[in-house]
PDB file of C-alpha atoms in Angstrom:
ATOM      1  CA  UNK H   1      78.829 108.470 109.756  1.00 90.00           C
ATOM      2  CA  UNK H   2      82.292 109.942 109.219  1.00 94.00           C
ATOM      3  CA  UNK H   3      84.594 111.486 111.810  1.00 95.00           C
ATOM      4  CA  UNK H   4      88.222 112.397 112.407  1.00 97.00           C
ATOM      5  CA  UNK H   5      90.147 110.892 115.313  1.00 97.00           C
ATOM      6  CA  UNK H   6      93.267 112.335 116.938  1.00 96.00           C
ATOM      7  CA  UNK H   7      95.390 109.192 117.208  1.00 95.00           C
ATOM      8  CA  UNK H   8      98.707 110.744 118.297  1.00 92.00           C
ATOM      9  CA  UNK H   9     100.278 114.212 118.441  1.00 92.00           C
ATOM     10  CA  UNK H  10      99.907 115.648 114.939  1.00 92.00           C
ATOM     11  CA  UNK H  11      98.125 112.532 113.607  1.00 95.00           C
ATOM     12  CA  UNK H  12      94.454 112.733 112.650  1.00 97.00           C
ATOM     13  CA  UNK H  13      92.713 109.733 111.110  1.00 98.00           C
ATOM     14  CA  UNK H  14      89.602 109.665 108.944  1.00 98.00           C
ATOM     15  CA  UNK H  15      87.112 106.979 109.973  1.00 98.00           C
ATOM     16  CA  UNK H  16      83.583 105.868 109.157  1.00 98.00           C
ATOM     17  CA  UNK H  17      81.014 103.652 110.860  1.00 98.00           C
ATOM     18  CA  UNK H  18      78.005 101.809 109.486  1.00 97.00           C
ATOM     19  CA  UNK H  19      75.401  99.579 111.064  1.00 97.00           C
ATOM     20  CA  UNK H  20      73.395  99.645 114.302  1.00 96.00           C
ATOM     21  CA  UNK H  21      74.946 101.924 116.911  1.00 94.00           C
ATOM     22  CA  UNK H  22      74.081  99.455 119.666  1.00 95.00           C
ATOM     23  CA  UNK H  23      75.570  96.403 117.901  1.00 97.00           C
ATOM     24  CA  UNK H  24      78.988  94.948 118.748  1.00 97.00           C
ATOM     25  CA  UNK H  25      81.798  96.731 116.920  1.00 98.00           C
ATOM     26  CA  UNK H  26      83.736  95.200 114.032  1.00 98.00           C
ATOM     27  CA  UNK H  27      86.921  97.029 113.011  1.00 98.00           C
ATOM     28  CA  UNK H  28      88.300  96.617 109.469  1.00 98.00           C
ATOM     29  CA  UNK H  29      92.075  97.164 109.124  1.00 98.00           C
ATOM     30  CA  UNK H  30      93.338  97.619 105.577  1.00 98.00           C
ATOM     31  CA  UNK H  31      96.719  96.855 104.021  1.00 97.00           C
ATOM     32  CA  UNK H  32      99.750  99.014 103.295  1.00 95.00           C
ATOM     33  CA  UNK H  33      99.269 102.233 101.325  1.00 93.00           C
ATOM     34  CA  UNK H  34      95.527 101.471 101.252  1.00 96.00           C
ATOM     35  CA  UNK H  35      92.619 103.701 102.226  1.00 97.00           C
ATOM     36  CA  UNK H  36      89.816 102.293 104.326  1.00 98.00           C
ATOM     37  CA  UNK H  37      87.659 102.604 101.216  1.00 97.00           C
ATOM     38  CA  UNK H  38      89.585  99.606  99.925  1.00 97.00           C
ATOM     39  CA  UNK H  39      87.055  97.587 101.927  1.00 98.00           C
ATOM     40  CA  UNK H  40      84.289  97.288  99.291  1.00 97.00           C
ATOM     41  CA  UNK H  41      80.889  98.686 100.173  1.00 97.00           C
ATOM     42  CA  UNK H  42      79.212  95.379  99.337  1.00 96.00           C
ATOM     43  CA  UNK H  43      81.259  93.562 101.963  1.00 98.00           C
ATOM     44  CA  UNK H  44      80.952  96.377 104.502  1.00 98.00           C
ATOM     45  CA  UNK H  45      77.184  96.520 104.120  1.00 97.00           C
ATOM     46  CA  UNK H  46      76.862  92.748 104.485  1.00 97.00           C
ATOM     47  CA  UNK H  47      78.771  92.898 107.784  1.00 98.00           C
ATOM     48  CA  UNK H  48      76.938  96.050 108.888  1.00 98.00           C
ATOM     49  CA  UNK H  49      73.656  94.127 108.857  1.00 96.00           C
ATOM     50  CA  UNK H  50      74.877  92.537 112.115  1.00 97.00           C
ATOM     51  CA  UNK H  51      77.639  94.808 113.413  1.00 98.00           C
ATOM     52  CA  UNK H  52      78.699  98.377 113.982  1.00 98.00           C
ATOM     53  CA  UNK H  53      81.363  98.290 111.271  1.00 98.00           C
ATOM     54  CA  UNK H  54      84.251 100.750 111.478  1.00 98.00           C
ATOM     55  CA  UNK H  55      86.775 101.331 108.699  1.00 98.00           C
ATOM     56  CA  UNK H  56      89.452 104.005 108.628  1.00 98.00           C
ATOM     57  CA  UNK H  57      92.347 105.478 106.678  1.00 98.00           C
ATOM     58  CA  UNK H  58      95.802 104.626 107.994  1.00 98.00           C
ATOM     59  CA  UNK H  59      98.076 107.611 108.454  1.00 97.00           C
ATOM     60  CA  UNK H  60      99.565 108.559 105.050  1.00 96.00           C
ATOM     61  CA  UNK H  61      96.484 107.259 103.216  1.00 97.00           C
ATOM     62  CA  UNK H  62      93.133 108.718 102.228  1.00 97.00           C
ATOM     63  CA  UNK H  63      92.085 111.744 104.265  1.00 97.00           C
ATOM     64  CA  UNK H  64      94.322 110.951 107.218  1.00 97.00           C
ATOM     65  CA  UNK H  65      97.428 112.969 108.097  1.00 95.00           C
ATOM     66  CA  UNK H  66     100.421 112.720 105.799  1.00 93.00           C
ATOM     67  CA  UNK H  67     103.060 112.302 108.485  1.00 85.00           C
ATOM     68  CA  UNK H  68     105.981 110.162 107.406  1.00 91.00           C
ATOM     69  CA  UNK H  69     108.080 112.749 105.548  1.00 86.00           C
ATOM     70  CA  UNK H  70     108.300 115.013 108.597  1.00 86.00           C
ATOM     71  CA  UNK H  71     107.885 112.439 111.349  1.00 86.00           C
ATOM     72  CA  UNK H  72     108.991 108.906 110.411  1.00 93.00           C
ATOM     73  CA  UNK H  73     107.269 106.174 112.374  1.00 94.00           C
ATOM     74  CA  UNK H  74     107.337 102.426 112.966  1.00 95.00           C
ATOM     75  CA  UNK H  75     104.941  99.901 111.484  1.00 96.00           C
ATOM     76  CA  UNK H  76     103.987  99.125 115.070  1.00 96.00           C
ATOM     77  CA  UNK H  77     102.668 102.671 115.455  1.00 96.00           C
ATOM     78  CA  UNK H  78      99.953 101.786 112.948  1.00 97.00           C
ATOM     79  CA  UNK H  79      98.663  99.157 115.388  1.00 98.00           C
ATOM     80  CA  UNK H  80      98.482 101.851 118.060  1.00 97.00           C
ATOM     81  CA  UNK H  81      96.423 103.884 115.584  1.00 98.00           C
ATOM     82  CA  UNK H  82      93.902 101.028 115.389  1.00 98.00           C
ATOM     83  CA  UNK H  83      93.515 101.139 119.169  1.00 98.00           C
ATOM     84  CA  UNK H  84      93.072 104.909 118.946  1.00 98.00           C
ATOM     85  CA  UNK H  85      90.271 104.412 116.422  1.00 98.00           C
ATOM     86  CA  UNK H  86      88.460 102.117 118.862  1.00 98.00           C
ATOM     87  CA  UNK H  87      88.965 104.711 121.597  1.00 98.00           C
ATOM     88  CA  UNK H  88      87.681 107.444 119.292  1.00 97.00           C
ATOM     89  CA  UNK H  89      84.428 105.563 118.787  1.00 97.00           C
ATOM     90  CA  UNK H  90      84.135 104.695 122.474  1.00 97.00           C
ATOM     91  CA  UNK H  91      84.583 100.972 121.793  1.00 98.00           C
ATOM     92  CA  UNK H  92      86.034  98.848 124.585  1.00 97.00           C
ATOM     93  CA  UNK H  93      86.196  95.567 122.630  1.00 98.00           C
ATOM     94  CA  UNK H  94      85.703  94.742 118.965  1.00 98.00           C
ATOM     95  CA  UNK H  95      85.914  91.996 116.421  1.00 98.00           C
ATOM     96  CA  UNK H  96      88.912  92.901 114.244  1.00 98.00           C
ATOM     97  CA  UNK H  97      89.419  91.879 110.610  1.00 98.00           C
ATOM     98  CA  UNK H  98      92.801  92.562 108.992  1.00 98.00           C
ATOM     99  CA  UNK H  99      93.989  92.170 105.399  1.00 98.00           C
ATOM    100  CA  UNK H 100      97.664  92.063 104.347  1.00 98.00           C
ATOM    101  CA  UNK H 101      99.527  94.624 106.507  1.00 98.00           C
ATOM    102  CA  UNK H 102      96.226  94.929 108.347  1.00 98.00           C
ATOM    103  CA  UNK H 103      96.563  91.245 109.215  1.00 98.00           C
ATOM    104  CA  UNK H 104      99.970  91.919 110.720  1.00 98.00           C
ATOM    105  CA  UNK H 105      98.595  94.849 112.709  1.00 98.00           C
ATOM    106  CA  UNK H 106      95.763  92.625 113.927  1.00 98.00           C
ATOM    107  CA  UNK H 107      98.338  90.117 115.171  1.00 98.00           C
ATOM    108  CA  UNK H 108      99.975  92.938 117.124  1.00 98.00           C
ATOM    109  CA  UNK H 109      96.586  93.680 118.656  1.00 98.00           C
ATOM    110  CA  UNK H 110      96.116  89.999 119.528  1.00 98.00           C
ATOM    111  CA  UNK H 111      99.514  89.996 121.234  1.00 98.00           C
ATOM    112  CA  UNK H 112      99.626  93.432 122.847  1.00 98.00           C
ATOM    113  CA  UNK H 113      95.975  94.367 123.397  1.00 98.00           C
ATOM    114  CA  UNK H 114      94.062  91.071 123.751  1.00 98.00           C
ATOM    115  CA  UNK H 115      91.548  92.650 126.086  1.00 97.00           C
ATOM    116  CA  UNK H 116      90.373  94.929 123.274  1.00 98.00           C
ATOM    117  CA  UNK H 117      89.475  92.065 120.920  1.00 98.00           C
ATOM    118  CA  UNK H 118      86.337  89.957 120.833  1.00 98.00           C
ATOM    119  CA  UNK H 119      87.818  87.992 117.932  1.00 98.00           C
ATOM    120  CA  UNK H 120      90.322  88.312 115.096  1.00 98.00           C
ATOM    121  CA  UNK H 121      90.146  87.420 111.411  1.00 98.00           C
ATOM    122  CA  UNK H 122      93.402  87.354 109.437  1.00 98.00           C
ATOM    123  CA  UNK H 123      93.745  87.205 105.662  1.00 98.00           C
ATOM    124  CA  UNK H 124      96.431  87.765 103.034  1.00 98.00           C
ATOM    125  CA  UNK H 125      99.197  88.006 105.601  1.00 98.00           C
ATOM    126  CA  UNK H 126     102.088  86.172 107.256  1.00 98.00           C
ATOM    127  CA  UNK H 127     102.733  85.048 110.802  1.00 98.00           C
ATOM    128  CA  UNK H 128     104.686  87.369 113.105  1.00 98.00           C
ATOM    129  CA  UNK H 129     106.456  84.331 114.495  1.00 98.00           C
ATOM    130  CA  UNK H 130     109.665  82.353 114.226  1.00 97.00           C
ATOM    131  CA  UNK H 131     107.815  79.053 114.651  1.00 96.00           C
ATOM    132  CA  UNK H 132     108.569  76.810 111.635  1.00 97.00           C
ATOM    133  CA  UNK H 133     105.802  75.538 109.404  1.00 98.00           C
ATOM    134  CA  UNK H 134     105.055  71.850 109.863  1.00 97.00           C
ATOM    135  CA  UNK H 135     103.989  70.221 106.594  1.00 96.00           C
ATOM    136  CA  UNK H 136     101.339  67.468 106.548  1.00 95.00           C
ATOM    137  CA  UNK H 137     104.136  64.883 106.189  1.00 95.00           C
ATOM    138  CA  UNK H 138     105.836  66.211 109.331  1.00 95.00           C
ATOM    139  CA  UNK H 139     108.719  67.989 107.614  1.00 97.00           C
ATOM    140  CA  UNK H 140     109.459  71.558 108.687  1.00 97.00           C
ATOM    141  CA  UNK H 141     110.178  74.797 106.831  1.00 97.00           C
ATOM    142  CA  UNK H 142     111.709  77.779 108.599  1.00 97.00           C
ATOM    143  CA  UNK H 143     109.647  80.949 108.503  1.00 96.00           C
ATOM    144  CA  UNK H 144     112.260  82.764 106.444  1.00 95.00           C
ATOM    145  CA  UNK H 145     112.155  80.002 103.829  1.00 97.00           C
ATOM    146  CA  UNK H 146     108.418  80.221 103.145  1.00 98.00           C
ATOM    147  CA  UNK H 147     107.624  81.559  99.642  1.00 97.00           C
ATOM    148  CA  UNK H 148     107.619  85.280  98.946  1.00 97.00           C
ATOM    149  CA  UNK H 149     105.469  87.353  96.579  1.00 98.00           C
ATOM    150  CA  UNK H 150     104.995  86.157  93.014  1.00 97.00           C
ATOM    151  CA  UNK H 151     107.366  87.672  90.423  1.00 97.00           C
ATOM    152  CA  UNK H 152     104.436  89.444  88.740  1.00 97.00           C
ATOM    153  CA  UNK H 153     103.624  91.206  92.009  1.00 97.00           C
ATOM    154  CA  UNK H 154     107.215  92.310  92.515  1.00 97.00           C
ATOM    155  CA  UNK H 155     107.338  93.598  88.937  1.00 97.00           C
ATOM    156  CA  UNK H 156     104.241  95.770  89.462  1.00 96.00           C
ATOM    157  CA  UNK H 157     105.512  97.019  92.814  1.00 96.00           C
ATOM    158  CA  UNK H 158     108.768  98.129  91.199  1.00 94.00           C
ATOM    159  CA  UNK H 159     106.803 100.871  89.376  1.00 92.00           C
ATOM    160  CA  UNK H 160     104.689 101.999  92.324  1.00 90.00           C
ATOM    161  CA  UNK H 161     106.606 105.183  93.148  1.00 87.00           C
ATOM    162  CA  UNK H 162     106.608 106.603  89.612  1.00 91.00           C
ATOM    163  CA  UNK H 163     104.722 109.843  89.100  1.00 91.00           C
ATOM    164  CA  UNK H 164     101.966 109.578  86.498  1.00 95.00           C
ATOM    165  CA  UNK H 165      98.984 111.577  85.302  1.00 96.00           C
ATOM    166  CA  UNK H 166      95.569 110.573  86.632  1.00 97.00           C
ATOM    167  CA  UNK H 167      94.607 108.115  83.904  1.00 97.00           C
ATOM    168  CA  UNK H 168      98.051 106.504  83.867  1.00 97.00           C
ATOM    169  CA  UNK H 169      97.889 106.129  87.654  1.00 97.00           C
ATOM    170  CA  UNK H 170      94.489 104.486  87.338  1.00 97.00           C
ATOM    171  CA  UNK H 171      95.932 102.156  84.702  1.00 98.00           C
ATOM    172  CA  UNK H 172      98.710 101.160  87.109  1.00 97.00           C
ATOM    173  CA  UNK H 173      96.312 100.608  90.006  1.00 97.00           C
ATOM    174  CA  UNK H 174      94.010  98.441  87.893  1.00 98.00           C
ATOM    175  CA  UNK H 175      96.964  96.351  86.738  1.00 98.00           C
ATOM    176  CA  UNK H 176      98.070  96.083  90.361  1.00 98.00           C
ATOM    177  CA  UNK H 177      94.648  94.711  91.328  1.00 98.00           C
ATOM    178  CA  UNK H 178      94.684  92.334  88.368  1.00 98.00           C
ATOM    179  CA  UNK H 179      97.942  90.806  89.545  1.00 98.00           C
ATOM    180  CA  UNK H 180      96.819  90.729  93.175  1.00 98.00           C
ATOM    181  CA  UNK H 181      93.583  88.986  92.239  1.00 98.00           C
ATOM    182  CA  UNK H 182      95.470  85.819  91.374  1.00 97.00           C
ATOM    183  CA  UNK H 183      93.648  84.763  88.221  1.00 96.00           C
ATOM    184  CA  UNK H 184      91.097  82.219  89.482  1.00 98.00           C
ATOM    185  CA  UNK H 185      88.156  84.659  89.446  1.00 98.00           C
ATOM    186  CA  UNK H 186      87.478  86.626  86.225  1.00 97.00           C
ATOM    187  CA  UNK H 187      88.938  90.092  86.695  1.00 98.00           C
ATOM    188  CA  UNK H 188      86.532  93.058  86.433  1.00 98.00           C
ATOM    189  CA  UNK H 189      88.810  95.929  85.426  1.00 98.00           C
ATOM    190  CA  UNK H 190      85.957  98.453  85.281  1.00 98.00           C
ATOM    191  CA  UNK H 191      84.926  97.660  88.864  1.00 97.00           C
ATOM    192  CA  UNK H 192      88.424  98.156  90.231  1.00 98.00           C
ATOM    193  CA  UNK H 193      88.942 101.298  88.157  1.00 98.00           C
ATOM    194  CA  UNK H 194      85.753 102.772  89.641  1.00 97.00           C
ATOM    195  CA  UNK H 195      86.934 101.805  93.154  1.00 97.00           C
ATOM    196  CA  UNK H 196      90.292 103.498  92.653  1.00 98.00           C
ATOM    197  CA  UNK H 197      88.735 106.588  91.107  1.00 98.00           C
ATOM    198  CA  UNK H 198      86.553 106.891  94.203  1.00 97.00           C
ATOM    199  CA  UNK H 199      89.580 106.446  96.470  1.00 97.00           C
ATOM    200  CA  UNK H 200      91.463 109.157  94.577  1.00 97.00           C
ATOM    201  CA  UNK H 201      88.491 111.524  94.910  1.00 97.00           C
ATOM    202  CA  UNK H 202      88.302 110.678  98.623  1.00 97.00           C
ATOM    203  CA  UNK H 203      92.039 111.266  99.053  1.00 97.00           C
ATOM    204  CA  UNK H 204      92.232 114.437  96.975  1.00 96.00           C
ATOM    205  CA  UNK H 205      95.320 113.339  95.061  1.00 95.00           C
ATOM    206  CA  UNK H 206      96.485 110.521  92.821  1.00 95.00           C
ATOM    207  CA  UNK H 207     100.153 110.934  93.784  1.00 92.00           C
ATOM    208  CA  UNK H 208     101.890 107.665  94.660  1.00 87.00           C
ATOM    209  CA  UNK H 209     102.528 106.952  98.323  1.00 87.00           C
ATOM    210  CA  UNK H 210     105.221 104.636  99.684  1.00 90.00           C
ATOM    211  CA  UNK H 211     105.305 105.743 103.339  1.00 90.00           C
ATOM    212  CA  UNK H 212     104.395 102.334 104.764  1.00 94.00           C
ATOM    213  CA  UNK H 213     107.111 100.669 102.704  1.00 92.00           C
ATOM    214  CA  UNK H 214     109.624 103.054 104.291  1.00 92.00           C
ATOM    215  CA  UNK H 215     108.355 102.705 107.866  1.00 94.00           C
ATOM    216  CA  UNK H 216     110.531 100.836 110.375  1.00 94.00           C
ATOM    217  CA  UNK H 217     109.427  97.159 110.466  1.00 95.00           C
ATOM    218  CA  UNK H 218     111.559  96.161 113.438  1.00 95.00           C
ATOM    219  CA  UNK H 219     110.144  94.643 116.596  1.00 96.00           C
ATOM    220  CA  UNK H 220     107.104  92.972 115.041  1.00 97.00           C
ATOM    221  CA  UNK H 221     107.692  89.368 116.100  1.00 98.00           C
ATOM    222  CA  UNK H 222     105.188  88.070 118.645  1.00 98.00           C
ATOM    223  CA  UNK H 223     105.976  84.333 118.652  1.00 97.00           C
ATOM    224  CA  UNK H 224     105.232  83.583 122.299  1.00 97.00           C
ATOM    225  CA  UNK H 225     102.203  85.844 122.617  1.00 98.00           C
ATOM    226  CA  UNK H 226     100.494  84.367 119.538  1.00 98.00           C
ATOM    227  CA  UNK H 227     101.230  80.831 120.740  1.00 98.00           C
ATOM    228  CA  UNK H 228      99.381  81.384 124.022  1.00 98.00           C
ATOM    229  CA  UNK H 229      96.611  83.775 123.021  1.00 98.00           C
ATOM    230  CA  UNK H 230      92.993  83.178 123.957  1.00 97.00           C
ATOM    231  CA  UNK H 231      91.600  85.525 121.290  1.00 98.00           C
ATOM    232  CA  UNK H 232      89.347  83.466 118.966  1.00 98.00           C
ATOM    233  CA  UNK H 233      91.088  83.683 115.605  1.00 98.00           C
ATOM    234  CA  UNK H 234      90.034  82.813 112.069  1.00 98.00           C
ATOM    235  CA  UNK H 235      92.614  82.528 109.292  1.00 98.00           C
ATOM    236  CA  UNK H 236      91.320  82.892 105.739  1.00 98.00           C
ATOM    237  CA  UNK H 237      93.043  80.728 103.158  1.00 98.00           C
ATOM    238  CA  UNK H 238      93.003  82.236  99.669  1.00 98.00           C
ATOM    239  CA  UNK H 239      94.049  79.646  97.057  1.00 98.00           C
ATOM    240  CA  UNK H 240      95.080  82.306  94.502  1.00 98.00           C
ATOM    241  CA  UNK H 241      97.000  84.437  97.046  1.00 98.00           C
ATOM    242  CA  UNK H 242     100.106  85.858  95.249  1.00 98.00           C
ATOM    243  CA  UNK H 243     101.633  88.027  98.018  1.00 98.00           C
ATOM    244  CA  UNK H 244     101.701  85.488 100.856  1.00 98.00           C
ATOM    245  CA  UNK H 245     101.085  82.292  98.878  1.00 97.00           C
ATOM    246  CA  UNK H 246     100.403  78.899 100.417  1.00 96.00           C
ATOM    247  CA  UNK H 247     101.380  77.669 102.913  1.00 98.00           C
ATOM    248  CA  UNK H 248     101.438  81.056 104.693  1.00 98.00           C
ATOM    249  CA  UNK H 249      97.807  80.755 105.792  1.00 98.00           C
ATOM    250  CA  UNK H 250      98.397  77.240 107.092  1.00 98.00           C
ATOM    251  CA  UNK H 251     101.517  78.427 108.920  1.00 98.00           C
ATOM    252  CA  UNK H 252      99.578  81.299 110.463  1.00 98.00           C
ATOM    253  CA  UNK H 253      96.857  78.930 111.641  1.00 98.00           C
ATOM    254  CA  UNK H 254      99.523  76.765 113.282  1.00 98.00           C
ATOM    255  CA  UNK H 255     101.156  79.786 114.909  1.00 97.00           C
ATOM    256  CA  UNK H 256      98.109  81.377 116.545  1.00 98.00           C
ATOM    257  CA  UNK H 257      96.796  79.237 119.381  1.00 97.00           C
ATOM    258  CA  UNK H 258      93.411  77.737 118.601  1.00 97.00           C
ATOM    259  CA  UNK H 259      93.109  79.391 115.188  1.00 98.00           C
ATOM    260  CA  UNK H 260      90.669  77.960 112.657  1.00 97.00           C
ATOM    261  CA  UNK H 261      91.350  77.877 108.920  1.00 98.00           C
ATOM    262  CA  UNK H 262      88.693  78.477 106.269  1.00 98.00           C
ATOM    263  CA  UNK H 263      89.171  78.638 102.497  1.00 98.00           C
ATOM    264  CA  UNK H 264      87.374  81.168 100.291  1.00 98.00           C
ATOM    265  CA  UNK H 265      87.214  79.635  96.789  1.00 97.00           C
ATOM    266  CA  UNK H 266      89.022  81.610  94.098  1.00 98.00           C
ATOM    267  CA  UNK H 267      90.207  84.352  96.438  1.00 98.00           C
ATOM    268  CA  UNK H 268      93.563  86.041  95.940  1.00 98.00           C
ATOM    269  CA  UNK H 269      94.866  89.222  97.577  1.00 98.00           C
ATOM    270  CA  UNK H 270      91.894  91.303  96.415  1.00 98.00           C
ATOM    271  CA  UNK H 271      88.220  91.579  97.319  1.00 98.00           C
ATOM    272  CA  UNK H 272      86.156  91.229  94.126  1.00 98.00           C
ATOM    273  CA  UNK H 273      82.394  90.955  94.486  1.00 97.00           C
ATOM    274  CA  UNK H 274      82.551  87.179  94.006  1.00 98.00           C
ATOM    275  CA  UNK H 275      84.180  86.745  97.434  1.00 98.00           C
ATOM    276  CA  UNK H 276      81.987  89.173  99.378  1.00 98.00           C
ATOM    277  CA  UNK H 277      79.254  86.706 100.296  1.00 98.00           C
ATOM    278  CA  UNK H 278      81.438  83.708 101.238  1.00 98.00           C
ATOM    279  CA  UNK H 279      83.887  85.945 103.081  1.00 98.00           C
ATOM    280  CA  UNK H 280      81.142  87.747 104.981  1.00 98.00           C
ATOM    281  CA  UNK H 281      79.546  84.421 105.854  1.00 98.00           C
ATOM    282  CA  UNK H 282      82.847  83.090 107.194  1.00 98.00           C
ATOM    283  CA  UNK H 283      83.430  86.213 109.282  1.00 98.00           C
ATOM    284  CA  UNK H 284      79.867  86.241 110.617  1.00 98.00           C
ATOM    285  CA  UNK H 285      80.047  82.560 111.571  1.00 97.00           C
ATOM    286  CA  UNK H 286      83.347  83.138 113.324  1.00 98.00           C
ATOM    287  CA  UNK H 287      82.096  86.177 115.224  1.00 97.00           C
ATOM    288  CA  UNK H 288      78.703  84.720 116.063  1.00 92.00           C
ATOM    289  CA  UNK H 289      76.872  87.234 113.916  1.00 59.00           C
ATOM    290  CA  UNK H 290      74.789  84.760 111.904  1.00 52.00           C
TER     291      UNK H 290
END
């Protein structure tokens, strides 16, 4: 079932729920510039067998309000939007799963709204903390010295804002997914092209969108709050992750108090069908849904 939620003055968010209405809620939080439809139906349906699964379009994506040009906002405001989505569905507490920017927003929820979370699952993201990473041999690496995105990712991102016709935009998006996938799992270009065509139809435009890249990223650190949280947290390690490559997942698991680390074989920064079953199983085990 689809609905629109008034998240803030002048901000309306598209959202959808699947699964039993009386089941515990599980909120999916997507990455930057990404519609909620970026969560593949196969994964959503697997989770919806046990949970009331909610996915939504961030502001400036999909069918949600295009707001940034007239009313610039902070990245932190996107975390407030996630809370507004829960409110809009009448959900007091939910399991929350965040990917990429969505993983950062989920950390903000862990820190600022712990009473709204039953659990958290973080993937493809970095720790909002200044705590150094401690290597297995005991040596330390400062947060700012952990590796950044792969050169191939940066090269693709450098062309993101260019205006293209529909087919050229689809070509760019498929290449983007190919690079994000990391190369360990065979890449299905036709599958990702169909996903992006559906997202474009859902959105109503294929124009590029860089609002989240322009949004104010200040004030995101939550070092102390993450170190003392009681929210049960799972960190997904993706061995082919090219945006936040190893050891970001390990660092995140060290940063969030009590966090567990699980590896999904072959996974990168994308969600091909090959990872749906192991990822869903990991999330369901963590949340008590299996």
